[in-house]
PDB file of C-alpha atoms in Angstrom:
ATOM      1  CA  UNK E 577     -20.541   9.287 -30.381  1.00 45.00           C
ATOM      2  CA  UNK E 578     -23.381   8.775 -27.747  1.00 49.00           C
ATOM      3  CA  UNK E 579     -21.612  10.237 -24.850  1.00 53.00           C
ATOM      4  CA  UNK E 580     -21.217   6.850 -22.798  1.00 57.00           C
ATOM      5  CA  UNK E 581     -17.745   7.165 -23.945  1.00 76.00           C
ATOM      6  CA  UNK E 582     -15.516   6.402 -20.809  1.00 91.00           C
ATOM      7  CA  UNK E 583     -12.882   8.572 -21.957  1.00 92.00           C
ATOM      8  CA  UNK E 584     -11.127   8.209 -18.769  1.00 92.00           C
ATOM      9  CA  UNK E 585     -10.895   4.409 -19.119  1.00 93.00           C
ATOM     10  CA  UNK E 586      -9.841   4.597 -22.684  1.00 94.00           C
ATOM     11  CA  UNK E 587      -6.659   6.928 -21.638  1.00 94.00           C
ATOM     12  CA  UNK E 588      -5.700   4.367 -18.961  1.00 95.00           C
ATOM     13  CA  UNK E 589      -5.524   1.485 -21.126  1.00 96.00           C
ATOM     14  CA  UNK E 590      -4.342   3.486 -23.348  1.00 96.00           C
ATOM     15  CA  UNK E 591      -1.556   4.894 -21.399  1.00 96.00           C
ATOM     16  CA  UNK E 592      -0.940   1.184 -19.785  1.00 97.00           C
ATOM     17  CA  UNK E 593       0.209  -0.048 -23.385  1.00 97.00           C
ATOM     18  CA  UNK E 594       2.277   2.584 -23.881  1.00 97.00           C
ATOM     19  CA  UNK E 595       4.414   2.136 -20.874  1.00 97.00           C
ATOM     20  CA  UNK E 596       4.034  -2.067 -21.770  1.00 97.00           C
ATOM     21  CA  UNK E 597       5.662  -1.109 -25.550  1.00 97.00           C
ATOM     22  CA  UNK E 598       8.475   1.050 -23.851  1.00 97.00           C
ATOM     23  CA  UNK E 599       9.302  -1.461 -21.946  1.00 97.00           C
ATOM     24  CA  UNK E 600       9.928  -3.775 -24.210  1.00 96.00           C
ATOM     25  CA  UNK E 601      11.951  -1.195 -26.513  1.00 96.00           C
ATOM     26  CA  UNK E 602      13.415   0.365 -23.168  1.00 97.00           C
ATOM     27  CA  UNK E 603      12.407   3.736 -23.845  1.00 97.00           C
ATOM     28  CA  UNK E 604      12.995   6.027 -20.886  1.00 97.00           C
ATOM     29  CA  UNK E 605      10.080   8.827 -21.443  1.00 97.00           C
ATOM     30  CA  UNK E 606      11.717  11.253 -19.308  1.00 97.00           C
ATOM     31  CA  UNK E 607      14.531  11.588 -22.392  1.00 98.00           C
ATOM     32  CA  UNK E 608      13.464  13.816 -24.573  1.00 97.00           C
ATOM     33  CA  UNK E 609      16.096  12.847 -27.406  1.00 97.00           C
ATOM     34  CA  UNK E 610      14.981   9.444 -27.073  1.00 97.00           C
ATOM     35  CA  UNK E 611      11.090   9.614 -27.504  1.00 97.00           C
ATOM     36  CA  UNK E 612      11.973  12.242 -30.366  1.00 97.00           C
ATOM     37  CA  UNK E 613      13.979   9.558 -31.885  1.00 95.00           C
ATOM     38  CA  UNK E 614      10.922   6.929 -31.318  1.00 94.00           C
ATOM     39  CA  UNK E 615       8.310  10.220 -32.906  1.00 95.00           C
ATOM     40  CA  UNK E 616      10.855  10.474 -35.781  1.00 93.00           C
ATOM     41  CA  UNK E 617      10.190   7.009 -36.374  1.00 91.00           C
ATOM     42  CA  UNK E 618       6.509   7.002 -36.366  1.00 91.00           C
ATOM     43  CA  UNK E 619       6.455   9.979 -39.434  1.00 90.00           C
ATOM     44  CA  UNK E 620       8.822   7.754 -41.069  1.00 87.00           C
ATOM     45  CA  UNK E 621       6.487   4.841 -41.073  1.00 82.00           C
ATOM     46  CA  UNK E 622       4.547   3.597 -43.527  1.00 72.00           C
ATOM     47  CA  UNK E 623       2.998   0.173 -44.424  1.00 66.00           C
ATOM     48  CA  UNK E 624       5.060  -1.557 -46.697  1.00 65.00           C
ATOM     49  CA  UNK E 625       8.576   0.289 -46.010  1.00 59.00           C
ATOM     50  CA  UNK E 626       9.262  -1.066 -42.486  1.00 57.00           C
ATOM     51  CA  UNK E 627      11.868  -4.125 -42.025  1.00 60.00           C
ATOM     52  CA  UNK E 628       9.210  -6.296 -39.362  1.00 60.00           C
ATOM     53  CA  UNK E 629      10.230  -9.516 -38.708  1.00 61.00           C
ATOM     54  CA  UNK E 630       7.105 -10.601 -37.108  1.00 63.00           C
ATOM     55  CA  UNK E 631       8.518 -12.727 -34.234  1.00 75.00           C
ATOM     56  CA  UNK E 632      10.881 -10.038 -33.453  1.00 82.00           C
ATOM     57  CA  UNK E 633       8.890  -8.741 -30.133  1.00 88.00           C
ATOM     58  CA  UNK E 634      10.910  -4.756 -30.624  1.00 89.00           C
ATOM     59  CA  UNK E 635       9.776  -4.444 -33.877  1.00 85.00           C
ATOM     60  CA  UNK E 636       5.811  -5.512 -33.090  1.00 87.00           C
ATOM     61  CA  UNK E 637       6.388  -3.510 -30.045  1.00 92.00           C
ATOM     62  CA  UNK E 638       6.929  -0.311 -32.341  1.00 91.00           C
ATOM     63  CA  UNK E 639       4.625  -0.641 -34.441  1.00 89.00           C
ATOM     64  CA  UNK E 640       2.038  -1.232 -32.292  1.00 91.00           C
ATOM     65  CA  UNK E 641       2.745   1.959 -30.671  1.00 94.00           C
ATOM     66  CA  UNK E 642       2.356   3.733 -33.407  1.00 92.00           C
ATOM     67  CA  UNK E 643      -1.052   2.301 -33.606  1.00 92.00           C
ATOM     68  CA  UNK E 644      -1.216   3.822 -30.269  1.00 94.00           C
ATOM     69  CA  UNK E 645      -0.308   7.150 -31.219  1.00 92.00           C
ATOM     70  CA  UNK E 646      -3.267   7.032 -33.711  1.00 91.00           C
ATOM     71  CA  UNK E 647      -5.837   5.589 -31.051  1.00 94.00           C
ATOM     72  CA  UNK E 648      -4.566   8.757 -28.541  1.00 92.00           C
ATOM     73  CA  UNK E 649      -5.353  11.177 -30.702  1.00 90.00           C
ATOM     74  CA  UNK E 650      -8.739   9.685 -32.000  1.00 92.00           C
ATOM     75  CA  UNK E 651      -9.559   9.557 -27.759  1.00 93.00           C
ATOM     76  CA  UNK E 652      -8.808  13.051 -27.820  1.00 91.00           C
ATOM     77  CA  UNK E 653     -10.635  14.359 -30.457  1.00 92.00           C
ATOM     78  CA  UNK E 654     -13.610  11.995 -29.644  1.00 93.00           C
ATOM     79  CA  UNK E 655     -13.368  13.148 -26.575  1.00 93.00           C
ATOM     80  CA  UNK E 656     -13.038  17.166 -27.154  1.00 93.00           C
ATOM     81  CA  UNK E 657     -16.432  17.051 -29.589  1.00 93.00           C
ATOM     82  CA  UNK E 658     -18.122  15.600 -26.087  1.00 92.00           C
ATOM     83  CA  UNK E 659     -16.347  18.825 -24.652  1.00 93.00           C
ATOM     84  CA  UNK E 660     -14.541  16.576 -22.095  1.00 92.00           C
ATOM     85  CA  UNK E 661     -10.513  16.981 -22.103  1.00 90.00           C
ATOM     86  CA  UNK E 662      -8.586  14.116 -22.213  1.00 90.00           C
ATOM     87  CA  UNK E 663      -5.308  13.019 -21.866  1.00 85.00           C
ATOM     88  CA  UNK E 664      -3.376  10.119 -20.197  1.00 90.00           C
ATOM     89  CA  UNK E 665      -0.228  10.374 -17.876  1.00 93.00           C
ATOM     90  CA  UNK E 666       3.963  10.848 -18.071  1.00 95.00           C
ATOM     91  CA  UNK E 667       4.430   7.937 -21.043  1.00 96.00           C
ATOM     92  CA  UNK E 668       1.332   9.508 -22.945  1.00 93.00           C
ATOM     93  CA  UNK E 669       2.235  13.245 -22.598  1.00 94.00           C
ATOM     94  CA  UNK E 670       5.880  12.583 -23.378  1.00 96.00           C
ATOM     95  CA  UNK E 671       5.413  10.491 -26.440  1.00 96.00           C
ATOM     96  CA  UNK E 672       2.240  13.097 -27.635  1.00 93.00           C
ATOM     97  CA  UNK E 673       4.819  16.141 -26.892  1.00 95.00           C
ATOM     98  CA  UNK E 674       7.661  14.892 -29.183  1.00 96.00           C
ATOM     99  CA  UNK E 675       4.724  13.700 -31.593  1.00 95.00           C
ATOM    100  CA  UNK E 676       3.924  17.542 -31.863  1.00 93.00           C
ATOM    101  CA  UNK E 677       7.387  18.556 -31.957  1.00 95.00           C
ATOM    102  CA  UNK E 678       7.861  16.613 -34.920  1.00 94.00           C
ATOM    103  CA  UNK E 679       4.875  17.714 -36.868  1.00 93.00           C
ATOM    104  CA  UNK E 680       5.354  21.380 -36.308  1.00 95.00           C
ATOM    105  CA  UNK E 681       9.453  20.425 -37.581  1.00 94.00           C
ATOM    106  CA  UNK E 682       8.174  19.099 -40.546  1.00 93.00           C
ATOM    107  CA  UNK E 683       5.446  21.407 -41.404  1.00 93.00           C
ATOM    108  CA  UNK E 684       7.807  24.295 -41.018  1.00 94.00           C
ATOM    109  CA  UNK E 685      10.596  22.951 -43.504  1.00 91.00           C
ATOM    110  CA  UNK E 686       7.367  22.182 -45.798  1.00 81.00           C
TER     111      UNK E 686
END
């Protein structure tokens, strides 16, 4: 990108939405079992194989975090090649943690 990125911003909106989706799904992201449980669920995703009812506010809730998860790590890696380290706050890191957790689970039973 051209470097007029405001990475910073990005993270707090970012991070804003997050804690606006848990909300709604009442994840507490200080337990760790729980926002495994939601990370578990964003692997398992794909389009086509989740039940959404699309007035059900939980289930556009989810999925639109998921989205989230995406646009995090695109902010991140947009923002490392501008050698800048980003990140956002508690929701962000906690969600991003199990996110990680999961992968490296997965990659080692691959």
């Amino acid at each position: 990108m051209s470097g007029f990125e405001n990475f910073s911003r990005e993270a707090r909106q970012i991070e804003h939405e997050i804690e606006t989706k848990g909300v709604i799904l009442g994840i507490d992201w200080h337990d760790a079992v729980q926002v495994r449980e939601l990370a578990r669920q964003a692997f398992d995703c794909r389009i086509g194989a989740v039940d959404c009812e699309p007035d059900d506010p939980a289930d556009r809730a989810r999925l639109e975090l998921f989205g989230l998860a995406q646009l995090m790590l695109a902010v991140m890696k947009e923002s490392a090649d501008n050698d800048i380290h980003t990140h956002g706050g508690p929701a962000w890191k906690a969600f991003a943690q199990a996110l990680w957790a999961e992968h490296d689970l997965r990659r080692s039973k691959a």
